[in-house]
XYZ file of C-alpha atoms in Angstrom:
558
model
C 11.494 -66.774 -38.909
C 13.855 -64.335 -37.590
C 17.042 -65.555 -35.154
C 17.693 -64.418 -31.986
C 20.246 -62.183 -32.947
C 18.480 -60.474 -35.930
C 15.713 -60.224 -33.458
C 17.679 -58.157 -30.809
C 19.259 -55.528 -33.711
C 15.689 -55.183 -35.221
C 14.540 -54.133 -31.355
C 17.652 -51.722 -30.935
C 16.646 -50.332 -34.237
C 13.058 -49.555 -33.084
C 14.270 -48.359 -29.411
C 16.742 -45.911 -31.288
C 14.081 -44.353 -33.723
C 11.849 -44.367 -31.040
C 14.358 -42.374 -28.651
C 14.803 -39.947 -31.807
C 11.530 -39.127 -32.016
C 10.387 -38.843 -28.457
C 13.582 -36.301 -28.227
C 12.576 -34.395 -31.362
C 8.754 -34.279 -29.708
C 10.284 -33.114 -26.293
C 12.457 -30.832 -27.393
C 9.448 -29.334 -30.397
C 7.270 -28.922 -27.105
C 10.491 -27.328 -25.723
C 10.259 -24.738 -28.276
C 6.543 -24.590 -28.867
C 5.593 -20.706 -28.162
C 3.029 -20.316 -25.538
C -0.288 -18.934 -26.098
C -1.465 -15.954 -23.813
C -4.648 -14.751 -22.363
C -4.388 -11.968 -21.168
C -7.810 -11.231 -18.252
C -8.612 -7.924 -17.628
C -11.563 -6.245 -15.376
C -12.269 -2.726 -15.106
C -11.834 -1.100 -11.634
C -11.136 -4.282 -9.551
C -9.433 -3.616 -6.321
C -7.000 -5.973 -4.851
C -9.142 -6.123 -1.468
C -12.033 -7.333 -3.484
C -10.317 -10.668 -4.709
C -10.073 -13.373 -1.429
C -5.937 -14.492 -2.776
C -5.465 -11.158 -1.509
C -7.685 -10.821 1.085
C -11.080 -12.481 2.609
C -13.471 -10.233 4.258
C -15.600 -8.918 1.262
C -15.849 -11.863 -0.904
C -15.205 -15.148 -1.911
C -13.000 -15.536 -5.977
C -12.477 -18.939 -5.987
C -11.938 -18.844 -9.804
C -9.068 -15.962 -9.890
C -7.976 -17.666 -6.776
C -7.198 -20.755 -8.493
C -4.423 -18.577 -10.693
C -2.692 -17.993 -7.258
C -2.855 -21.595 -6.081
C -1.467 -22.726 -9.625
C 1.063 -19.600 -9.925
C 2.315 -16.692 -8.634
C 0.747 -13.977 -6.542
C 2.000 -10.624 -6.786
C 2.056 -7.897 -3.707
C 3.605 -5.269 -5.452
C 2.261 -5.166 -8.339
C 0.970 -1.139 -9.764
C -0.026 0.887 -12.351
C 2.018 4.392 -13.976
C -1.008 6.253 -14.394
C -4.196 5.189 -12.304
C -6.743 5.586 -14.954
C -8.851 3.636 -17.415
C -7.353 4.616 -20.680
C -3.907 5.731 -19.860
C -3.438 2.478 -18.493
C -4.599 0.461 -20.952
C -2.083 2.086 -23.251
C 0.596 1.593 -21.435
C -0.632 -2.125 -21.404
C -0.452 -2.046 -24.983
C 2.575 -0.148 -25.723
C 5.074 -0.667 -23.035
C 5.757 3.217 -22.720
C 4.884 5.526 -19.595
C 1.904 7.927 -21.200
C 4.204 10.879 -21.181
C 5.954 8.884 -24.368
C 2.933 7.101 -25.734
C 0.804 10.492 -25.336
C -2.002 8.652 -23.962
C -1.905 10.896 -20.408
C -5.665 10.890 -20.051
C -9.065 9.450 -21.054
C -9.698 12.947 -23.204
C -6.490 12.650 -25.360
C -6.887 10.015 -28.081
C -4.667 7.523 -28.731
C -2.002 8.120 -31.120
C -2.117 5.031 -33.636
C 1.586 5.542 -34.516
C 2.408 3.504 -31.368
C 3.602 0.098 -32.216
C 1.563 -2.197 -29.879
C 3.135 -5.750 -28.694
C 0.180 -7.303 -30.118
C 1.054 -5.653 -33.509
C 4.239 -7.657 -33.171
C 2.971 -10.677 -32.069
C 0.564 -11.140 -34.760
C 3.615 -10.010 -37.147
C 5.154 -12.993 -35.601
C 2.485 -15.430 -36.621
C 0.615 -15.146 -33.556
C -3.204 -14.985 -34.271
C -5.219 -12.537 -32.061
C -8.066 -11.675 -30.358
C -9.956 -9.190 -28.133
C -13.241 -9.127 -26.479
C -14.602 -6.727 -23.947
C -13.464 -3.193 -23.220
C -10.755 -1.826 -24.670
C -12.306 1.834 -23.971
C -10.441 3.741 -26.469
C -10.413 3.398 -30.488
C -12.863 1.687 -32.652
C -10.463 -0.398 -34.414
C -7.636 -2.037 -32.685
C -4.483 -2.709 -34.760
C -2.987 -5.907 -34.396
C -6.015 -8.188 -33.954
C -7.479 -10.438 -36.260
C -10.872 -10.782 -34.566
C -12.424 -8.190 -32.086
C -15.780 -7.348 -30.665
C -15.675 -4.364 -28.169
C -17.697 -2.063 -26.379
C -17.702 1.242 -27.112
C -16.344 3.236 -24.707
C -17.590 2.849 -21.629
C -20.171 0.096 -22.795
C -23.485 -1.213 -21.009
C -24.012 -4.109 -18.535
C -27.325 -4.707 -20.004
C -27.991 -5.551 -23.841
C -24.846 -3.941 -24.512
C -23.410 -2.714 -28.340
C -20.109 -3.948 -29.515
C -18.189 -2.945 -32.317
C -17.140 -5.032 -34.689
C -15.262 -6.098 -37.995
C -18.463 -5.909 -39.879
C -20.453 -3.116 -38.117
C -22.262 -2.415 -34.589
C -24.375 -5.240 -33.208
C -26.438 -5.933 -30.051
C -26.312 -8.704 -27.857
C -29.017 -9.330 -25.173
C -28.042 -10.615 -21.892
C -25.331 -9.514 -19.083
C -22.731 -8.120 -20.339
C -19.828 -10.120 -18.509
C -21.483 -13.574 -19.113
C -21.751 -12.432 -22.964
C -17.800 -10.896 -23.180
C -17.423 -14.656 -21.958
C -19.569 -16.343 -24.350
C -17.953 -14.644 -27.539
C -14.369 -15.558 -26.535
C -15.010 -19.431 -25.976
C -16.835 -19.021 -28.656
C -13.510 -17.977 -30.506
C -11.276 -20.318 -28.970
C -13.919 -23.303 -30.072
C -14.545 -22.127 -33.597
C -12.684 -19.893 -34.671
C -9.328 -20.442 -33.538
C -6.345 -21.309 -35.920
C -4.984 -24.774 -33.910
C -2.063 -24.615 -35.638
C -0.934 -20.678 -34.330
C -0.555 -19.852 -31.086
C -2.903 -17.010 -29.758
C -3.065 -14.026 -28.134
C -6.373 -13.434 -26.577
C -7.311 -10.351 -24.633
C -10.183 -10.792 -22.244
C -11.202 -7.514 -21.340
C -14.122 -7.210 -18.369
C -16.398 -3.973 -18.320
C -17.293 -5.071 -14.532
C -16.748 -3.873 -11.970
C -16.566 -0.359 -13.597
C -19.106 2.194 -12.230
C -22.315 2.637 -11.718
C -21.877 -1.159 -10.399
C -24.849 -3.203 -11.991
C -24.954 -6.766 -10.817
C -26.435 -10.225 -12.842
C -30.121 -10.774 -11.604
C -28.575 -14.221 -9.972
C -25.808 -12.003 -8.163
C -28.518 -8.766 -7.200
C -30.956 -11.117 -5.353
C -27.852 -12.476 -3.193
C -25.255 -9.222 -2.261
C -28.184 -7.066 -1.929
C -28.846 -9.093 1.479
C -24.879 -8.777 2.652
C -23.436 -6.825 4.915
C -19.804 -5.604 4.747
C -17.178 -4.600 7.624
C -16.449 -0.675 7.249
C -13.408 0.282 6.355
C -10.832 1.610 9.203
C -10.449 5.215 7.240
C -14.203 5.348 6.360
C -14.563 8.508 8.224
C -10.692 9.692 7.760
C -10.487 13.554 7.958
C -6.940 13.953 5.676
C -4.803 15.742 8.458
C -1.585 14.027 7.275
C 0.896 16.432 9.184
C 1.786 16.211 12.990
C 2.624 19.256 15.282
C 5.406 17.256 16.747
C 7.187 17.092 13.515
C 7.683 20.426 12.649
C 8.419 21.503 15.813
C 12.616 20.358 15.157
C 12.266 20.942 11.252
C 14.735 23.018 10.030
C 16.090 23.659 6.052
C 18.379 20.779 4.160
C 19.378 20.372 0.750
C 16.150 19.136 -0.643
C 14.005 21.983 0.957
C 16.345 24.736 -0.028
C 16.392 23.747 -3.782
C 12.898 23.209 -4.211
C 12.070 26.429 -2.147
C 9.724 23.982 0.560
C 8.773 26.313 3.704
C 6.693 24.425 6.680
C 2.877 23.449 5.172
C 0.288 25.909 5.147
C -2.184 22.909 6.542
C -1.594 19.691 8.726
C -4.342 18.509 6.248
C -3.479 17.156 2.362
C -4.873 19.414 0.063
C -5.182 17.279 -2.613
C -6.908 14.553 -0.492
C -9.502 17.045 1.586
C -10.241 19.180 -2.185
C -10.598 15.461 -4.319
C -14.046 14.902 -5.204
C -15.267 11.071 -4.964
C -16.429 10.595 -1.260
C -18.885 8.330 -0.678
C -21.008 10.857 1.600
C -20.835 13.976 -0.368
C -19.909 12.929 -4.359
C -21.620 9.025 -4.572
C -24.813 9.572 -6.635
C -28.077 8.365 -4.674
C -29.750 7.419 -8.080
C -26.841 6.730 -10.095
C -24.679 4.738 -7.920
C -26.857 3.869 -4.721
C -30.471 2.720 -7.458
C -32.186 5.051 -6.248
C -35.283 6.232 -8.648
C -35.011 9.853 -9.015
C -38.952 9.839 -7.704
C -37.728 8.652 -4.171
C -35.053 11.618 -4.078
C -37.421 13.936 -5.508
C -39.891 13.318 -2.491
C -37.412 13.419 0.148
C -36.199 17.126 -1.098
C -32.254 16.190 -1.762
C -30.904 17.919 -4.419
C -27.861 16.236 -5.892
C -26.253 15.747 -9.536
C -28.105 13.078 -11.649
C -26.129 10.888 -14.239
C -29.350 8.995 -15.739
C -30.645 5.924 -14.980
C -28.494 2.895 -15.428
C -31.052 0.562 -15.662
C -32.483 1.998 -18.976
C -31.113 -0.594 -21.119
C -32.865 -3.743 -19.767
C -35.776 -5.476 -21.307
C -38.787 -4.820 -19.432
C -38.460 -8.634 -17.514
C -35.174 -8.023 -16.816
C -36.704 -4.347 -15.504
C -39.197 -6.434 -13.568
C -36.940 -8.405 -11.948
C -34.577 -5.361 -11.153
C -37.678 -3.579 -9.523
C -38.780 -6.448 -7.625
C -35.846 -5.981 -5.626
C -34.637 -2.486 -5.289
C -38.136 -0.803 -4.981
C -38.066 -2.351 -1.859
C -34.541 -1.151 -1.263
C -36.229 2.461 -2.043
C -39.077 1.970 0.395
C -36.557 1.570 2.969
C -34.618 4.343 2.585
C -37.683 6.767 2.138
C -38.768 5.443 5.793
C -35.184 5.835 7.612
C -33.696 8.764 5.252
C -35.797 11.518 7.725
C -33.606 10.148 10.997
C -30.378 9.580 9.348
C -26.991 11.877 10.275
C -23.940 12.385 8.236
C -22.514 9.337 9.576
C -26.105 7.140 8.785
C -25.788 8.572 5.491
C -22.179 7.409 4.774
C -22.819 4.065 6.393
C -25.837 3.126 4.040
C -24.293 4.496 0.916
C -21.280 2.572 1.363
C -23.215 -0.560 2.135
C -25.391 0.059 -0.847
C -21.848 0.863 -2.766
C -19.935 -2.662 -1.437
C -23.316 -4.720 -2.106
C -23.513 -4.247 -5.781
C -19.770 -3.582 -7.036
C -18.966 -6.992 -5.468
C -22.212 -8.321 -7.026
C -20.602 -7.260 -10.257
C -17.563 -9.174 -9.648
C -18.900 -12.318 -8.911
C -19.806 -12.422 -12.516
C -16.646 -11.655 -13.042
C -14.989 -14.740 -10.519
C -17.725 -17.300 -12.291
C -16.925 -16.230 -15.720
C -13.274 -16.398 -15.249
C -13.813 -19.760 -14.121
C -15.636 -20.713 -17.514
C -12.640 -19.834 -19.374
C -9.649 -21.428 -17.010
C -12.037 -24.779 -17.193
C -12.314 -24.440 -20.845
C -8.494 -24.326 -20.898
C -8.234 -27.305 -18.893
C -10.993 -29.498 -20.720
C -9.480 -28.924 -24.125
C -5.711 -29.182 -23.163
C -4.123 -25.724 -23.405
C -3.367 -24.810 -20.087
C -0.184 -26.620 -20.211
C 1.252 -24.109 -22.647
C -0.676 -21.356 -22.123
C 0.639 -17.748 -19.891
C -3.089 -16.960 -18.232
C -2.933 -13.793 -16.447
C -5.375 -12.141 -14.754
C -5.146 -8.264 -13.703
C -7.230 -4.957 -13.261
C -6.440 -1.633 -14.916
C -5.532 0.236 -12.087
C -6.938 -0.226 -8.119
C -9.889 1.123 -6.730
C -11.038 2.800 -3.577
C -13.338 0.515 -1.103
C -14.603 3.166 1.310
C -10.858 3.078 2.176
C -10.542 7.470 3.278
C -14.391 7.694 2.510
C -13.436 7.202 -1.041
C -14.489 5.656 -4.155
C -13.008 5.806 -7.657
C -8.920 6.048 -8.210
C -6.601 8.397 -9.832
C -4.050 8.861 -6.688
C -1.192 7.357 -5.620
C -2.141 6.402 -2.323
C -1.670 2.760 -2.155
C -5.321 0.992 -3.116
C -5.651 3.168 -6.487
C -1.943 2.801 -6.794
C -1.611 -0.814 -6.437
C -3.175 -3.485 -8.813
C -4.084 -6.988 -8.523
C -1.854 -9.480 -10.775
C -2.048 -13.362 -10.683
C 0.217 -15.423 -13.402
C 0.192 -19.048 -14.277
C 2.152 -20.675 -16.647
C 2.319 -24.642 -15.454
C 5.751 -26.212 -15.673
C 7.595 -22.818 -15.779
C 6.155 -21.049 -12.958
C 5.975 -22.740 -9.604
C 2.572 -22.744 -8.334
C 1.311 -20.921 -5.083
C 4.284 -18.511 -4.883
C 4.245 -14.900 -4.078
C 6.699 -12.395 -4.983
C 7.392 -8.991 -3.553
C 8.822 -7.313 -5.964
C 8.076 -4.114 -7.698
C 6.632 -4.619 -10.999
C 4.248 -2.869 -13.063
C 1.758 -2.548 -16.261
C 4.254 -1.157 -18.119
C 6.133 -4.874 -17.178
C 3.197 -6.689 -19.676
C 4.215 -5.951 -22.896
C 8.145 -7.159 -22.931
C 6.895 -10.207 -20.627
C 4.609 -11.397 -23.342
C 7.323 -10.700 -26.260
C 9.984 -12.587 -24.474
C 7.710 -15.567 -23.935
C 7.401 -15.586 -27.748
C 10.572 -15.476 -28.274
C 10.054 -12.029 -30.035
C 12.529 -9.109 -29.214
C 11.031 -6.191 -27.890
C 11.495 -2.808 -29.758
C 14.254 -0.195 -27.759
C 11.708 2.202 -27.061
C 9.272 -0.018 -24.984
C 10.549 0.786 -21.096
C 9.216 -2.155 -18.914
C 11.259 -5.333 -18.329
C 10.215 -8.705 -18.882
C 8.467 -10.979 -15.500
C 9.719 -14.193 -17.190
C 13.313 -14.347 -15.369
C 11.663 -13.634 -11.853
C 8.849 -15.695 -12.646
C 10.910 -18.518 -13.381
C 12.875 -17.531 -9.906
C 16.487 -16.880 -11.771
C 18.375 -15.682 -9.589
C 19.657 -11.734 -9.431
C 16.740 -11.638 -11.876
C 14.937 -7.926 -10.713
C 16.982 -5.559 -9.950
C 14.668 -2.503 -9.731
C 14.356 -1.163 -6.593
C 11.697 2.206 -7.346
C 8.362 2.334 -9.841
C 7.466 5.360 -11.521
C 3.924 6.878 -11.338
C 2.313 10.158 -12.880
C -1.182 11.252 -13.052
C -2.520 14.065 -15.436
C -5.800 14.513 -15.740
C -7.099 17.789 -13.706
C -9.033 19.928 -13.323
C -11.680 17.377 -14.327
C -13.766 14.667 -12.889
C -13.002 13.921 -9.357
C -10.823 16.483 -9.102
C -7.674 14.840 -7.939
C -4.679 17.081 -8.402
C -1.650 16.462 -10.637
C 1.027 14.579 -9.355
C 4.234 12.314 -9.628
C 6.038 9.858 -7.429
C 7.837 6.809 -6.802
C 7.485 4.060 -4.737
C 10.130 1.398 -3.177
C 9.130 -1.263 -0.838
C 9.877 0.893 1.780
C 9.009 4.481 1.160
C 7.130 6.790 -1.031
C 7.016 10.170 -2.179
C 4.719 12.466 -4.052
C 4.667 15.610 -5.481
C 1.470 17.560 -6.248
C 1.772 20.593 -8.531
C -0.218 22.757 -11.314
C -2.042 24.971 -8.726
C -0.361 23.623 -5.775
C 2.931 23.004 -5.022
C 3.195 19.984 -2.086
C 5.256 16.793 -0.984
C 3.929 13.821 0.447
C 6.547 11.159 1.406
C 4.960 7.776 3.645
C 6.926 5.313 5.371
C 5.154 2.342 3.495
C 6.078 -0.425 6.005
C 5.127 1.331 9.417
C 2.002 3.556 7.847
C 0.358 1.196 5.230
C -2.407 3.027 5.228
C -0.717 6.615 4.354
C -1.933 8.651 7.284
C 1.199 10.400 8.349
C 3.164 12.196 5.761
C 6.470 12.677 7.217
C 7.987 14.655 4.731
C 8.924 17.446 7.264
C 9.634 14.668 9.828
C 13.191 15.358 11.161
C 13.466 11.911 11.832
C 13.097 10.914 7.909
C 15.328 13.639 6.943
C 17.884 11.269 5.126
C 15.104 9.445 3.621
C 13.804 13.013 2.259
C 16.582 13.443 0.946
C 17.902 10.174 -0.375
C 13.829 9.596 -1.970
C 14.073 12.599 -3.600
C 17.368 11.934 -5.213
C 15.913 8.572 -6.498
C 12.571 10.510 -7.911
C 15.029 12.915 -10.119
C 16.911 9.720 -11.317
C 13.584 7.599 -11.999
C 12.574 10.608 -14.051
C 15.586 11.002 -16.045
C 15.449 7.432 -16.341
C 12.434 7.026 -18.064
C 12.519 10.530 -19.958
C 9.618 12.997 -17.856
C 10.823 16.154 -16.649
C 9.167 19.577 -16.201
C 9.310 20.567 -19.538
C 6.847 17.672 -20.388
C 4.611 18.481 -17.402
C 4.597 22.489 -18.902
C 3.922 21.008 -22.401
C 1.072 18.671 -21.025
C -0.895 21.542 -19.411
C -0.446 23.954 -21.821
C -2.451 21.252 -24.415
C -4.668 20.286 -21.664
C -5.751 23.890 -20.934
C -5.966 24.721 -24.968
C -8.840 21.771 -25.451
């Protein structure tokens, strides 16, 4: 029988090895590298996600990444494009340096990716979805993508062992294959990096059959700028302009127009470039009939089944009867009113897929125990137009092609429900992700990692201007060349190749870019002082006019 004494060292014994261990197993989980999923959807603008605003629809899933992290309002892209930006994602490097400048080029598989290095680190990895260039991704251990493009209905992915086809919606089966990874086929001993890549809400916008039968019924507030004409210059303002540093070396005489030539020339307005068949479901028949003459794409429906055909038909052949009876008394304005209706209903149909299935994966997280140490972040890979200007599509600058959504939760390290305001970018993803691995970045990557200002260190972001350049014309849409920055305050453009104009928008007073005051003289000084910071940005991160000549020259030899 043991004593008192022997009884009280044989407890201080078992407290101590117990304090050991439960040190050693805090400070393991201490060290423990997070896993990452990295969420992804094609084309989804900021305005279409409620965190971010309310009037078009409800997200209650990507909302929850908000509540349980941070919110970004600043977030944008370098190059406002599918492609471009997804290699930029991948490679940390503006596209002038990865060579990925538009969705013709291929991507040059030199490139080091960051999940090249994370799997080099012992990271295993995984993609699903869209990755819309290359057929086989380096750096991943398991993938199943769609080619190109891909297909909402039935679609084709490409995989390890050869093409297959799934049946079924495409953003409920992207879903489906990666819990199906995470269940089965995930190592439990590696951390992961799994890239969850949405084809939704990419165009020509075709909802679920659950989400059709519902949005198809909505309506949506216009847009303030639905019917905007593009004057962007005021008479007042270059009635006191007169010559300063800036204008003299770049040779800038008074505008030829009070209108933006590259907005009024770019060809994706809703009224005059937005497909009836295509993009408003329209059967060819009913345009046919009514004598309108426009470009057809196909039909996007010819990839269901013939029930899920049935079920498509039982609603939009009414939708077509409709428009047949009211097309005969409709104006310009009539027009541009029911196409953008038609537009809103089924690209946010698409996306609450896209909300629901999110929601699958965050509760799959939960249920099995790996938010805790998991980095979930949710994104878009580039912004989209809303009717916003009579617009659809992206490629500008202008703030809601410009702009991207970006949520980020990481419990215990990153407070929930904060927002920042800082400038931050795509190119901002690949270091971010390294440095929560504990994995140093390579020199010639040129983002910066979120971690510090996610974690609110303080003097942690120091940037003050974001870098953006867009290369892809003449070709679809027809949006002119350009580069810029941005600051919180102020940005500037300049469109060139066959033009040769400045934009510059005071970003807190005009948020929704009407009045270029580039020849204000009341913004002289900023002129002057934004253009200064656009020749240092691009020194900074290596562009210059010898690139842009370079670019075009290839471009025009294809």
């Amino acid at each position: 029988m043991l004593n008192y004494k022997t009884l009280l060292f044989s407890l201080g014994i078992a407290v101590a090895l117990f304090s050991c261990k439960n040190q050693e197993t805090e400070k393991k989980t201490e060290t423990k590298r997070p896993n990452i999923v990295f969420m992804m959807s094609d084309d989804h603008a900021y305005q279409a996600i409620s965190a971010y605003n309310d009037k078009l629809i409800n997200t209650p899933n990507i909302d929850r990444l908000a509540q349980e992290g941070a919110l970004f309002n600043n977030a944008s892209v370098t190059n406002s494009i599918c492609a471009p930006s997804r290699a930029v994602i991948l490679t940390g490097k503006h596209s002038h340096l990865n060579g990925k400048i538009d969705n013709l080029s291929k991507f040059d598989t030199t490139n080091v990716t960051f999940p090249q290095i994370l799997q080099d680190a012992g990271y295993q990895t995984a993609m699903f979805g869209k990755l819309h260039f290359g057929n086989n991704p380096k750096g991943f251990d398991e993938f199943k993508i769609l080619p190109g493009q891909g297909s909402y209905y039935n679609p084709r992915f490409i995989t390890k062992d050869g093409d297959t086809v799934i049946d079924g919606y495409v953003t409920d089966i992207i879903t489906d294959l990666t819990i199906h990874w995470l269940e089965k086929e995930r190592d439990k001993e590696k951390p992961f990096l799994l890239m969850y890549l949405h084809k939704a809400p990419h165009r020509a916008w075709l909802p679920a059959e659950r989400h059709y039968k519902e949005f198809t019924k909505k309506e949506f507030p216009l847009p303030e700028t639905l019917f905007d004409d593009y004057t962007r210059i005021h008479p007042e303002d270059l009635e006191a302009s007169s010559p300063d540093a800036a204008s003299k070396k770049y040779n800038l005489d008074q505008p030829k127009s009070r209108k933006s030539t590259a907005a009024k020339t770019a060809e994706m307005n809703i009224l005059t470039h937005m497909v009836l068949t295509n993009d408003n479901k329209l059967k060819d028949s009913t345009v046919k009939k009514l004598g309108i003459k426009e470009r057809y794409l196909g039909d996007p429906t010819n990839r269901m089944s013939k029930e899920q055909k049935a079920a498509w038909d039982k609603v939009y052949d009414p939708i077509n009867k409709e428009f047949e009876e009211k097309y005969p008394e409709m104006d310009d304005k009539d027009l541009m009113k029911w196409k953008y209706q038609r537009y809103m209903q089924d690209y946010l149909g698409t996306i609450a897929s896209v909300d629901e299935n999110v929601g699958r994966v965050l509760d799959y997280l939960d249920d099995n125990n790996l938010s805790e140490n998991t980095i979930v972040v949710y994104t878009s890979d580039q912004g989209f137009y809303l009717g916003e200007h009579g617009w659809f599509d992206k490629r500008f600058m202008y703030e809601e092609s410009f702009r991207t959504p970006l949520l980020i939760k990481w419990p215990n390290r990153i407070e929930a429900g904060i927002t920042k305001e800082e400038m931050v970018q795509n190119l901002d993803f690949a270091q971010t992700f390294l440095d929560a691995a504990g994995v140093n970045a390579p020199d010639e990557m040129q983002g910066e990692s979120l971690l510090p200002l996610l974690k609110g260190e303080k003097d942690a972001w120091d940037r003050d201007a974001v870098y953006y350049h867009y290369y892809e014309y003449p070709a679809e849409h027809a949006v002119k060349r350009h580069y810029g920055i941005a600051t919180k305050e102020y940005k500037i453009m300049h469109f060139y190749y066959d033009v040769d104009e400045w934009e510059l928008y005071d970003r807190k007073n005009d948020p929704q870019e009407l009045h270029n005051v580039f020849y204000d003289p009341d913004y002289a000084e900023v002129r002057e002082m934004m253009i200064k910071k656009l020749e240092e940005t691009r020194k900074k991160y290596k562009d210059s006019e010898e690139l842009d000549k370079q670019f075009i020259k290839v471009y025009n030899d294809k």
